[in-house]
Coordinates of N, CA and C in Angstrom, one line a residue:
X1 N 8.7 -0.9 35.7 CA 8.1 -1.4 34.6 C 8.8 -0.9 33.3
X2 N 9.1 -1.8 32.4 CA 9.8 -1.4 31.2 C 8.8 -0.7 30.2
X3 N 9.3 0.2 29.4 CA 8.5 0.7 28.3 C 8.2 -0.3 27.2
X4 N 7.2 -0.1 26.4 CA 6.8 -1.0 25.4 C 7.4 -0.7 24.0
X5 N 7.9 -1.8 23.4 CA 8.4 -1.7 22.0 C 7.6 -2.7 21.1
X6 N 7.1 -2.2 20.0 CA 6.3 -3.1 19.1 C 7.1 -3.3 17.8
X7 N 7.2 -4.5 17.4 CA 7.8 -4.8 16.1 C 6.8 -5.5 15.2
X8 N 6.5 -4.9 14.0 CA 5.5 -5.4 13.1 C 6.3 -6.2 12.0
X9 N 5.9 -7.4 11.8 CA 6.6 -8.2 10.7 C 7.8 -8.9 11.3
X10 N 7.6 -10.0 12.1 CA 8.7 -10.6 12.8 C 8.9 -12.0 12.3
X11 N 10.1 -12.3 11.9 CA 10.5 -13.7 11.5 C 12.0 -13.9 11.8
X12 N 12.7 -14.5 10.9 CA 14.2 -14.7 11.1 C 14.9 -13.4 10.7
X13 N 16.2 -13.4 10.9 CA 17.0 -12.3 10.4 C 16.9 -11.0 11.1
X14 N 16.7 -9.9 10.4 CA 16.7 -8.6 11.0 C 15.7 -8.4 12.1
X15 N 14.5 -8.9 11.9 CA 13.5 -8.6 13.0 C 13.8 -9.4 14.3
X16 N 14.4 -10.5 14.1 CA 14.8 -11.3 15.3 C 16.0 -10.5 16.0
X17 N 16.9 -10.0 15.2 CA 18.0 -9.2 15.8 C 17.5 -8.0 16.5
X18 N 16.5 -7.3 15.9 CA 15.9 -6.1 16.5 C 15.3 -6.5 17.8
X19 N 14.6 -7.6 17.9 CA 13.9 -8.0 19.1 C 14.9 -8.3 20.2
X20 N 16.0 -9.0 19.8 CA 17.0 -9.3 20.9 C 17.7 -8.1 21.3
X21 N 17.9 -7.1 20.5 CA 18.6 -5.8 20.9 C 17.7 -5.0 21.8
X22 N 16.4 -5.1 21.6 CA 15.4 -4.3 22.4 C 15.1 -5.0 23.7
X23 N 15.1 -6.3 23.7 CA 14.6 -7.1 24.9 C 15.1 -6.6 26.2
X24 N 16.4 -6.3 26.4 CA 16.9 -6.0 27.8 C 16.2 -4.7 28.3
X25 N 15.7 -3.8 27.5 CA 15.2 -2.6 28.0 C 13.7 -2.3 27.8
X26 N 13.1 -3.3 27.1 CA 11.7 -3.1 26.7 C 10.8 -4.3 26.9
X27 N 9.5 -4.1 27.2 CA 8.5 -5.2 27.0 C 8.1 -5.2 25.6
X28 N 8.4 -6.4 25.0 CA 8.2 -6.5 23.5 C 6.8 -7.1 23.1
X29 N 6.3 -6.5 22.0 CA 5.1 -7.1 21.4 C 5.6 -7.4 19.9
X30 N 5.5 -8.7 19.6 CA 6.0 -9.1 18.3 C 4.8 -9.5 17.4
X31 N 4.6 -8.8 16.3 CA 3.4 -9.1 15.5 C 3.9 -9.7 14.2
X32 N 3.1 -10.7 13.7 CA 3.5 -11.3 12.4 C 2.2 -11.9 11.8
X33 N 2.2 -12.1 10.5 CA 1.1 -12.8 9.9 C 0.9 -14.2 10.4
X34 N 2.0 -14.9 10.8 CA 1.9 -16.2 11.4 C 2.9 -16.2 12.6
X35 N 2.5 -16.8 13.7 CA 3.3 -16.9 14.9 C 4.2 -18.1 14.9
X36 N 4.3 -18.8 13.7 CA 5.1 -20.0 13.7 C 6.6 -19.7 14.1
X37 N 7.1 -18.6 13.6 CA 8.5 -18.2 13.9 C 8.5 -17.2 15.0
X38 N 7.6 -16.2 15.0 CA 7.6 -15.2 16.0 C 7.2 -15.7 17.4
X39 N 6.5 -16.8 17.4 CA 6.1 -17.4 18.7 C 7.3 -18.0 19.4
X40 N 8.2 -18.6 18.7 CA 9.4 -19.2 19.3 C 10.3 -18.1 19.8
X41 N 10.4 -17.0 19.0 CA 11.2 -15.9 19.5 C 10.6 -15.2 20.7
X42 N 9.3 -15.1 20.7 CA 8.6 -14.5 21.8 C 8.8 -15.3 23.1
X43 N 8.8 -16.6 23.0 CA 9.0 -17.5 24.1 C 10.4 -17.3 24.6
X44 N 11.4 -17.2 23.7 CA 12.8 -17.0 24.1 C 13.0 -15.7 24.9
X45 N 12.3 -14.7 24.4 CA 12.6 -13.3 25.0 C 11.5 -12.9 26.0
X46 N 10.6 -13.7 26.3 CA 9.5 -13.4 27.2 C 8.6 -12.3 26.7
X47 N 8.4 -12.3 25.4 CA 7.6 -11.2 24.7 C 6.2 -11.7 24.4
X48 N 5.4 -10.8 24.0 CA 4.0 -11.2 23.5 C 4.0 -11.3 22.0
X49 N 3.5 -12.5 21.6 CA 3.3 -12.7 20.1 C 1.9 -12.5 19.7
X50 N 1.8 -11.7 18.6 CA 0.4 -11.4 18.1 C 0.4 -11.8 16.6
X51 N -0.7 -12.5 16.2 CA -0.9 -12.9 14.8 C -1.8 -11.9 14.2
X52 N -1.4 -11.3 13.1 CA -2.2 -10.3 12.5 C -1.7 -10.0 11.1
X53 N -2.6 -9.4 10.3 CA -2.3 -8.9 8.9 C -2.0 -7.4 9.0
X54 N -0.8 -7.0 8.7 CA -0.4 -5.6 8.9 C -1.2 -4.7 8.0
X55 N -1.8 -5.2 6.9 CA -2.6 -4.3 6.1 C -4.0 -4.2 6.4
X56 N -4.4 -4.8 7.6 CA -5.8 -4.8 8.1 C -5.9 -3.7 9.1
X57 N -6.7 -2.6 8.7 CA -6.9 -1.5 9.6 C -7.4 -1.9 11.0
X58 N -8.4 -2.7 11.1 CA -9.0 -3.1 12.4 C -8.0 -3.8 13.2
X59 N -7.2 -4.7 12.6 CA -6.2 -5.5 13.4 C -5.1 -4.6 13.9
X60 N -4.7 -3.6 13.1 CA -3.6 -2.7 13.6 C -4.1 -1.8 14.7
X61 N -5.3 -1.3 14.5 CA -5.9 -0.5 15.6 C -6.1 -1.2 16.9
X62 N -6.5 -2.5 16.8 CA -6.7 -3.3 18.0 C -5.4 -3.6 18.7
X63 N -4.4 -3.8 17.9 CA -3.1 -4.1 18.5 C -2.6 -2.9 19.4
X64 N -2.7 -1.7 18.8 CA -2.1 -0.5 19.6 C -3.1 0.0 20.6
X65 N -4.4 -0.1 20.4 CA -5.4 0.2 21.4 C -5.3 -0.7 22.6
X66 N -4.9 -1.9 22.4 CA -4.9 -2.9 23.4 C -3.6 -2.9 24.3
X67 N -2.7 -2.0 24.0 CA -1.4 -1.9 24.8 C -1.8 -1.3 26.1
X68 N -1.1 -1.7 27.1 CA -1.3 -1.2 28.5 C -1.0 0.3 28.6
X69 N 0.0 0.7 27.8 CA 0.4 2.1 27.7 C 1.0 2.4 26.4
X70 N 1.2 3.7 26.1 CA 1.7 4.1 24.8 C 3.1 3.4 24.5
X71 N 3.3 2.9 23.4 CA 4.7 2.4 23.1 C 5.7 3.5 23.0
X72 N 6.9 3.1 23.4 CA 8.0 4.0 23.2 C 8.7 3.8 21.9
X73 N 8.6 2.6 21.3 CA 9.2 2.3 20.0 C 8.2 1.5 19.2
X74 N 8.1 1.8 17.9 CA 7.4 0.9 17.0 C 8.2 0.8 15.7
X75 N 8.3 -0.4 15.2 CA 9.2 -0.6 14.0 C 8.3 -1.4 13.0
X76 N 8.4 -1.0 11.7 CA 7.6 -1.6 10.7 C 8.6 -2.3 9.7
X77 N 8.5 -3.6 9.6 CA 9.4 -4.4 8.7 C 8.8 -5.0 7.4
X78 N 7.4 -5.3 7.4 CA 6.9 -6.0 6.3 C 7.1 -5.3 4.9
X79 N 7.3 -6.1 3.9 CA 7.2 -5.7 2.5 C 6.9 -6.8 1.6
X80 N 6.4 -6.5 0.5 CA 6.0 -7.6 -0.5 C 6.4 -7.1 -1.9
X81 N 6.6 -8.0 -2.8 CA 6.9 -7.6 -4.2 C 6.4 -8.7 -5.1
X82 N 6.1 -8.2 -6.3 CA 5.7 -9.1 -7.4 C 6.8 -8.9 -8.5
X83 N 7.6 -9.9 -8.8 CA 8.6 -9.7 -9.8 C 8.1 -10.1 -11.2
X84 N 8.7 -9.4 -12.2 CA 8.4 -9.7 -13.6 C 8.3 -8.5 -14.4
X85 N 8.2 -8.7 -15.7 CA 8.0 -7.6 -16.7 C 6.7 -6.8 -16.3
X86 N 6.8 -5.5 -16.5 CA 5.7 -4.6 -16.1 C 4.4 -5.1 -16.8
X87 N 4.5 -5.4 -18.1 CA 3.3 -5.7 -18.9 C 2.6 -7.1 -18.5
X88 N 3.4 -7.9 -17.7 CA 2.9 -9.2 -17.4 C 2.4 -9.3 -15.9
X89 N 2.5 -8.2 -15.2 CA 2.2 -8.2 -13.7 C 0.7 -8.3 -13.6
X90 N 0.3 -9.1 -12.6 CA -1.2 -9.2 -12.2 C -1.6 -8.0 -11.3
X91 N -2.5 -7.2 -11.8 CA -2.9 -6.0 -11.0 C -3.3 -6.3 -9.6
X92 N -4.0 -7.3 -9.3 CA -4.4 -7.6 -8.0 C -3.2 -8.0 -7.1
X93 N -2.3 -8.7 -7.6 CA -1.1 -9.1 -6.8 C -0.3 -7.8 -6.5
X94 N -0.2 -6.9 -7.5 CA 0.5 -5.7 -7.3 C -0.2 -4.8 -6.2
X95 N -1.5 -4.8 -6.2 CA -2.2 -4.0 -5.2 C -2.0 -4.6 -3.8
X96 N -2.0 -5.9 -3.7 CA -1.7 -6.5 -2.4 C -0.3 -6.2 -1.9
X97 N 0.7 -6.3 -2.8 CA 2.0 -6.0 -2.4 C 2.2 -4.6 -1.9
X98 N 1.6 -3.6 -2.6 CA 1.7 -2.2 -2.2 C 1.0 -2.0 -0.9
X99 N -0.1 -2.7 -0.6 CA -0.8 -2.6 0.6 C 0.1 -3.1 1.8
X100 N 0.8 -4.2 1.6 CA 1.7 -4.7 2.7 C 2.8 -3.7 2.9
X101 N 3.5 -3.2 1.9 CA 4.7 -2.4 2.0 C 4.3 -1.0 2.5
X102 N 3.3 -0.3 1.9 CA 3.1 1.1 2.1 C 1.9 1.3 3.0
X103 N 0.7 0.7 2.7 CA -0.5 1.0 3.4 C -0.3 0.5 4.9
X104 N 0.2 -0.7 5.0 CA 0.5 -1.2 6.4 C 1.4 -0.3 7.2
X105 N 2.4 0.3 6.5 CA 3.3 1.2 7.2 C 2.5 2.4 7.7
X106 N 1.6 2.9 6.9 CA 0.7 4.0 7.3 C -0.1 3.6 8.5
X107 N -0.7 2.4 8.4 CA -1.6 2.0 9.5 C -0.8 2.0 10.8
X108 N 0.4 1.4 10.8 CA 1.2 1.4 12.0 C 1.6 2.8 12.5
X109 N 2.0 3.6 11.5 CA 2.4 4.9 11.9 C 1.3 5.7 12.5
X110 N 0.1 5.6 12.0 CA -1.0 6.3 12.5 C -1.4 5.8 13.9
X111 N -1.5 4.5 14.0 CA -2.0 3.9 15.3 C -1.0 4.2 16.4
X112 N 0.3 4.0 16.1 CA 1.4 4.2 17.1 C 1.4 5.7 17.5
X113 N 1.4 6.6 16.5 CA 1.4 8.0 16.8 C 0.3 8.5 17.7
X114 N -0.9 8.0 17.4 CA -2.0 8.3 18.2 C -1.8 8.0 19.7
X115 N -1.3 6.8 20.0 CA -1.0 6.5 21.4 C 0.2 7.3 21.9
X116 N 1.2 7.5 21.1 CA 2.4 8.3 21.6 C 2.0 9.8 21.9
X117 N 1.1 10.3 21.1 CA 0.7 11.7 21.4 C -0.1 11.9 22.6
X118 N -0.7 10.8 23.1 CA -1.4 10.8 24.4 C -0.5 10.7 25.6
X119 N 0.8 10.3 25.4 CA 1.7 10.1 26.5 C 2.4 11.4 26.9
X120 N 3.0 11.3 28.1 CA 3.8 12.5 28.5 C 5.2 12.3 28.0
X121 N 5.9 13.3 27.5 CA 7.3 13.2 27.1 C 8.2 12.8 28.2
X122 N 9.2 12.1 27.9 CA 10.3 11.8 28.8 C 11.6 12.4 28.2
X123 N 12.1 13.4 28.9 CA 13.2 14.2 28.4 C 12.9 14.8 27.0
X124 N 11.7 15.2 26.9 CA 11.2 15.9 25.7 C 10.9 14.9 24.5
X125 N 10.9 13.6 24.8 CA 10.6 12.7 23.7 C 9.5 11.7 24.0
X126 N 8.6 11.5 23.1 CA 7.4 10.6 23.3 C 7.7 9.2 22.8
X127 N 8.5 9.1 21.8 CA 8.8 7.8 21.2 C 9.5 7.8 19.9
X128 N 9.7 6.6 19.3 CA 10.4 6.5 18.0 C 9.6 5.6 17.1
X129 N 9.5 6.0 15.9 CA 8.8 5.2 14.8 C 9.9 5.0 13.7
X130 N 10.2 3.7 13.4 CA 11.1 3.4 12.4 C 10.5 2.5 11.4
X131 N 10.9 2.8 10.1 CA 10.4 2.0 9.0 C 11.6 1.4 8.2
X132 N 11.5 0.1 8.0 CA 12.6 -0.6 7.3 C 12.4 -0.5 5.8
X133 N 13.3 0.3 5.2 CA 13.2 0.6 3.7 C 14.2 -0.2 2.9
X134 N 14.4 0.2 1.7 CA 15.3 -0.5 0.8 C 15.7 0.5 -0.3
X135 N 16.8 0.1 -1.0 CA 17.2 1.0 -2.1 C 16.2 1.2 -3.1
X136 N 15.1 0.3 -3.2 CA 14.0 0.5 -4.1 C 13.2 1.7 -3.8
X137 N 13.4 2.3 -2.6 CA 12.7 3.5 -2.3 C 13.4 4.8 -2.8
X138 N 14.6 4.6 -3.3 CA 15.4 5.7 -3.8 C 15.6 5.6 -5.4
X139 N 15.6 4.4 -5.9 CA 15.7 4.2 -7.3 C 14.9 2.9 -7.7
X140 N 14.2 3.0 -8.8 CA 13.4 1.9 -9.2 C 14.2 1.0 -10.1
X141 N 14.1 -0.3 -9.9 CA 14.8 -1.3 -10.6 C 13.9 -2.0 -11.6
X142 N 14.4 -2.6 -12.7 CA 13.6 -3.2 -13.7 C 13.0 -4.5 -13.1
X143 N 11.8 -4.8 -13.6 CA 11.1 -6.0 -13.2 C 10.7 -6.0 -11.7
X144 N 10.6 -4.8 -11.2 CA 10.3 -4.7 -9.7 C 9.5 -3.5 -9.5
X145 N 8.5 -3.3 -10.3 CA 7.6 -2.1 -10.2 C 6.9 -2.0 -8.9
X146 N 6.3 -3.2 -8.4 CA 5.5 -3.1 -7.2 C 6.3 -2.8 -6.0
X147 N 7.6 -3.3 -6.0 CA 8.5 -3.0 -4.8 C 8.9 -1.5 -4.8
X148 N 9.2 -1.0 -6.0 CA 9.5 0.4 -6.1 C 8.3 1.3 -5.6
X149 N 7.1 0.9 -6.1 CA 5.9 1.7 -5.7 C 5.8 1.7 -4.2
X150 N 5.9 0.5 -3.6 CA 5.7 0.4 -2.2 C 6.7 1.1 -1.3
X151 N 8.0 1.0 -1.7 CA 9.1 1.6 -1.0 C 9.2 3.1 -1.2
X152 N 8.9 3.6 -2.4 CA 8.8 5.0 -2.6 C 7.7 5.6 -1.7
X153 N 6.6 5.0 -1.7 CA 5.4 5.5 -0.9 C 5.8 5.4 0.6
X154 N 6.5 4.4 1.0 CA 6.8 4.3 2.4 C 7.8 5.4 2.8
X155 N 8.8 5.6 2.0 CA 9.7 6.7 2.2 C 9.1 8.0 2.3
X156 N 8.2 8.3 1.4 CA 7.4 9.6 1.4 C 6.6 9.7 2.7
X157 N 6.0 8.6 3.1 CA 5.2 8.6 4.3 C 6.1 9.0 5.5
X158 N 7.2 8.4 5.6 CA 8.1 8.7 6.7 C 8.6 10.1 6.7
X159 N 8.9 10.7 5.5 CA 9.3 12.0 5.5 C 8.2 13.0 5.9
X160 N 7.0 12.7 5.5 CA 5.8 13.5 5.9 C 5.6 13.4 7.4
X161 N 5.7 12.2 7.9 CA 5.5 12.0 9.4 C 6.5 12.7 10.2
X162 N 7.8 12.6 9.7 CA 8.9 13.3 10.5 C 8.6 14.8 10.6
X163 N 8.2 15.4 9.5 CA 8.0 16.8 9.6 C 6.8 17.2 10.4
X164 N 5.8 16.3 10.5 CA 4.7 16.6 11.4 C 4.9 16.2 12.8
X165 N 5.6 15.1 13.1 CA 5.7 14.6 14.4 C 6.9 14.9 15.2
X166 N 8.0 15.3 14.5 CA 9.2 15.6 15.3 C 9.0 16.8 16.2
X167 N 8.2 17.8 15.8 CA 7.9 18.9 16.8 C 7.1 18.5 18.0
X168 N 6.4 17.3 17.8 CA 5.6 16.8 18.9 C 6.4 15.8 19.8
X169 N 7.7 15.6 19.5 CA 8.5 14.8 20.4 C 8.5 13.3 19.9
X170 N 8.1 13.0 18.7 CA 8.1 11.7 18.2 C 9.1 11.6 17.0
X171 N 10.1 10.8 17.2 CA 11.2 10.6 16.3 C 10.8 9.6 15.2
X172 N 10.8 10.0 13.9 CA 10.4 9.2 12.8 C 11.6 9.1 11.9
X173 N 12.0 7.8 11.5 CA 13.1 7.7 10.5 C 12.8 6.5 9.6
X174 N 13.3 6.6 8.4 CA 13.3 5.5 7.4 C 14.7 5.0 7.1
X175 N 14.8 3.7 7.2 CA 16.2 3.1 7.1 C 16.3 2.4 5.7
X176 N 17.2 2.9 4.9 CA 17.4 2.3 3.6 C 18.4 1.2 3.7
X177 N 17.9 -0.1 3.6 CA 18.8 -1.3 3.7 C 19.2 -1.5 2.3
X178 N 20.4 -1.0 1.9 CA 20.9 -1.0 0.5 C 21.8 -2.2 0.3
X179 N 21.2 -3.4 0.3 CA 22.0 -4.6 0.1 C 21.3 -5.8 0.7
X180 N 21.8 -7.0 0.5 CA 21.2 -8.2 1.0 C 21.5 -8.4 2.5
X181 N 20.5 -8.9 3.2 CA 20.7 -9.1 4.7 C 21.1 -10.6 4.9
X182 N 22.1 -10.8 5.6 CA 22.5 -12.2 6.0 C 21.4 -12.9 6.8
X183 N 21.1 -14.1 6.4 CA 20.0 -14.8 7.0 C 20.3 -16.3 7.0
X184 N 20.0 -17.0 8.0 CA 20.3 -18.5 8.0 C 19.8 -19.2 6.8
X185 N 18.7 -18.7 6.2 CA 18.1 -19.4 5.0 C 18.6 -18.8 3.7
X186 N 19.6 -17.9 3.7 CA 20.0 -17.2 2.5 C 21.6 -17.3 2.4
X187 N 22.1 -17.6 1.3 CA 23.5 -17.8 1.1 C 24.2 -16.4 0.8
X188 N 25.5 -16.3 1.1 CA 26.2 -15.1 0.8 C 26.4 -14.9 -0.7
X189 N 26.8 -13.7 -1.1 CA 27.0 -13.4 -2.5 C 28.1 -14.4 -3.0
X190 N 28.0 -14.6 -4.3 CA 28.9 -15.5 -5.0 C 30.4 -15.1 -4.8
X191 N 30.7 -13.8 -4.6 CA 32.1 -13.4 -4.4 C 32.4 -13.3 -3.0
X192 N 31.7 -14.0 -2.1 CA 31.9 -13.8 -0.6 C 33.3 -14.3 -0.2
X193 N 33.9 -15.3 -0.9 CA 35.2 -15.8 -0.5 C 36.2 -14.7 -0.7
X194 N 36.1 -13.8 -1.7 CA 37.0 -12.7 -1.9 C 36.6 -11.5 -1.1
X195 N 35.3 -11.4 -0.8 CA 34.7 -10.2 -0.2 C 33.9 -10.6 1.1
X196 N 34.5 -11.0 2.2 CA 33.8 -11.4 3.3 C 32.9 -10.2 3.8
X197 N 31.8 -10.5 4.5 CA 30.8 -9.5 4.9 C 30.2 -8.8 3.7
X198 N 29.9 -9.6 2.6 CA 29.3 -9.0 1.4 C 27.8 -8.8 1.6
X199 N 27.3 -9.3 2.7 CA 25.9 -9.0 3.0 C 25.8 -8.4 4.4
X200 N 24.8 -7.6 4.6 CA 24.6 -6.9 5.9 C 24.4 -7.9 7.1
X201 N 25.1 -7.7 8.2 CA 24.9 -8.5 9.4 C 23.6 -7.9 10.1
X202 N 22.6 -8.8 10.3 CA 21.4 -8.2 11.0 C 21.6 -7.7 12.4
X203 N 22.6 -8.2 13.1 CA 22.9 -7.7 14.4 C 23.5 -6.3 14.3
X204 N 24.3 -6.1 13.2 CA 24.9 -4.8 13.0 C 23.8 -3.7 12.7
X205 N 22.8 -4.2 11.8 CA 21.7 -3.3 11.5 C 20.9 -3.0 12.7
X206 N 20.7 -4.0 13.6 CA 19.9 -3.7 14.8 C 20.6 -2.7 15.7
X207 N 22.0 -2.7 15.8 CA 22.7 -1.7 16.6 C 22.5 -0.3 16.0
X208 N 22.4 -0.2 14.7 CA 22.2 1.1 14.0 C 20.8 1.6 14.4
X209 N 19.8 0.7 14.4 CA 18.4 1.0 14.8 C 18.4 1.5 16.3
X210 N 19.2 0.9 17.2 CA 19.2 1.3 18.6 C 19.9 2.7 18.7
X211 N 20.8 3.0 17.8 CA 21.4 4.3 17.8 C 20.4 5.4 17.5
X212 N 19.5 5.0 16.5 CA 18.4 6.0 16.1 C 17.5 6.2 17.3
X213 N 17.1 5.1 18.0 CA 16.2 5.2 19.1 C 16.8 6.0 20.2
X214 N 18.1 6.0 20.4 CA 18.7 6.7 21.5 C 19.3 8.0 21.1
X215 N 19.0 8.5 19.9 CA 19.5 9.8 19.4 C 19.0 10.9 20.3
X216 N 19.8 11.9 20.5 CA 19.4 13.1 21.2 C 18.5 13.9 20.2
X217 N 17.4 14.5 20.7 CA 16.5 15.2 19.9 C 17.0 16.4 19.2
X218 N 18.2 16.9 19.7 CA 18.8 18.1 19.1 C 19.5 17.7 17.7
X219 N 19.6 16.4 17.4 CA 20.2 16.0 16.2 C 19.6 14.7 15.7
X220 N 18.3 14.7 15.5 CA 17.6 13.5 15.0 C 17.9 13.3 13.5
X221 N 18.1 12.0 13.1 CA 18.1 11.6 11.7 C 16.7 11.2 11.3
X222 N 16.3 11.6 10.1 CA 15.1 11.1 9.6 C 15.2 10.1 8.5
X223 N 16.5 9.9 8.0 CA 16.8 8.8 7.1 C 18.2 8.3 7.4
X224 N 18.4 7.0 7.2 CA 19.7 6.4 7.4 C 19.9 5.4 6.3
X225 N 21.0 5.3 5.7 CA 21.3 4.3 4.6 C 22.4 3.4 5.2
X226 N 22.2 2.1 5.1 CA 23.1 1.1 5.5 C 23.4 0.2 4.3
X227 N 24.7 0.0 4.1 CA 25.1 -0.9 3.0 C 26.4 -1.5 3.3
X228 N 26.6 -2.8 2.8 CA 27.9 -3.5 3.0 C 29.0 -2.8 2.3
X229 N 30.2 -3.0 2.7 CA 31.3 -2.2 2.1 C 31.6 -2.5 0.7
X230 N 31.1 -3.7 0.2 CA 31.3 -4.0 -1.2 C 30.2 -3.5 -2.1
X231 N 29.1 -2.9 -1.6 CA 28.0 -2.5 -2.4 C 28.4 -1.3 -3.2
X232 N 28.0 -1.4 -4.5 CA 28.3 -0.3 -5.4 C 27.1 0.7 -5.4
X233 N 27.4 2.0 -5.4 CA 26.4 3.0 -5.2 C 25.7 3.2 -6.5

């Protein structure tokens, strides 16, 4: 029987690449607000598709409580933002955006950790929790207050969880995706002709996630930054 891996926030691009990278070795549970896209991917990979709101505590708890056994991997991808000048932002929209990016990450981390702590370690490890971050969690950009709030909070959450859970055999890491991700529905940068690979390849990102999942516990990373070679620091 394969171990269980849960991906929260599944659609095209990175989440699909992560699912395909995990599929050979894991029984997959793919959760998304809508199963329109995740349902097709789940059928392709023989995975379970779950429709849920990641910022709903009851839905998140039900997802992890309903697993046949503790997951070995859980990945949180969702984020939301409200663009615009600070003084013009709608407070309710900002609240919802932060709930998706940060509060939902907390809900997944809590629910997954509870199940993992109940499990027996395998080679000293109970599981891996990964959070998909962004450069907005390191530096705030103009007209992007809600995204900075959410990603800074998400990064702080992952740091706190790592310090608490690493000694319990649960690997926690936050991944800073510092650049645009190539997606079938998104064009390359304007200078792509002169700078090929100007956006991150989602399959390459997925391989980096797999390396985190497979890391030896004597040298765990708690943060990883990925950026295309043309990205300016």
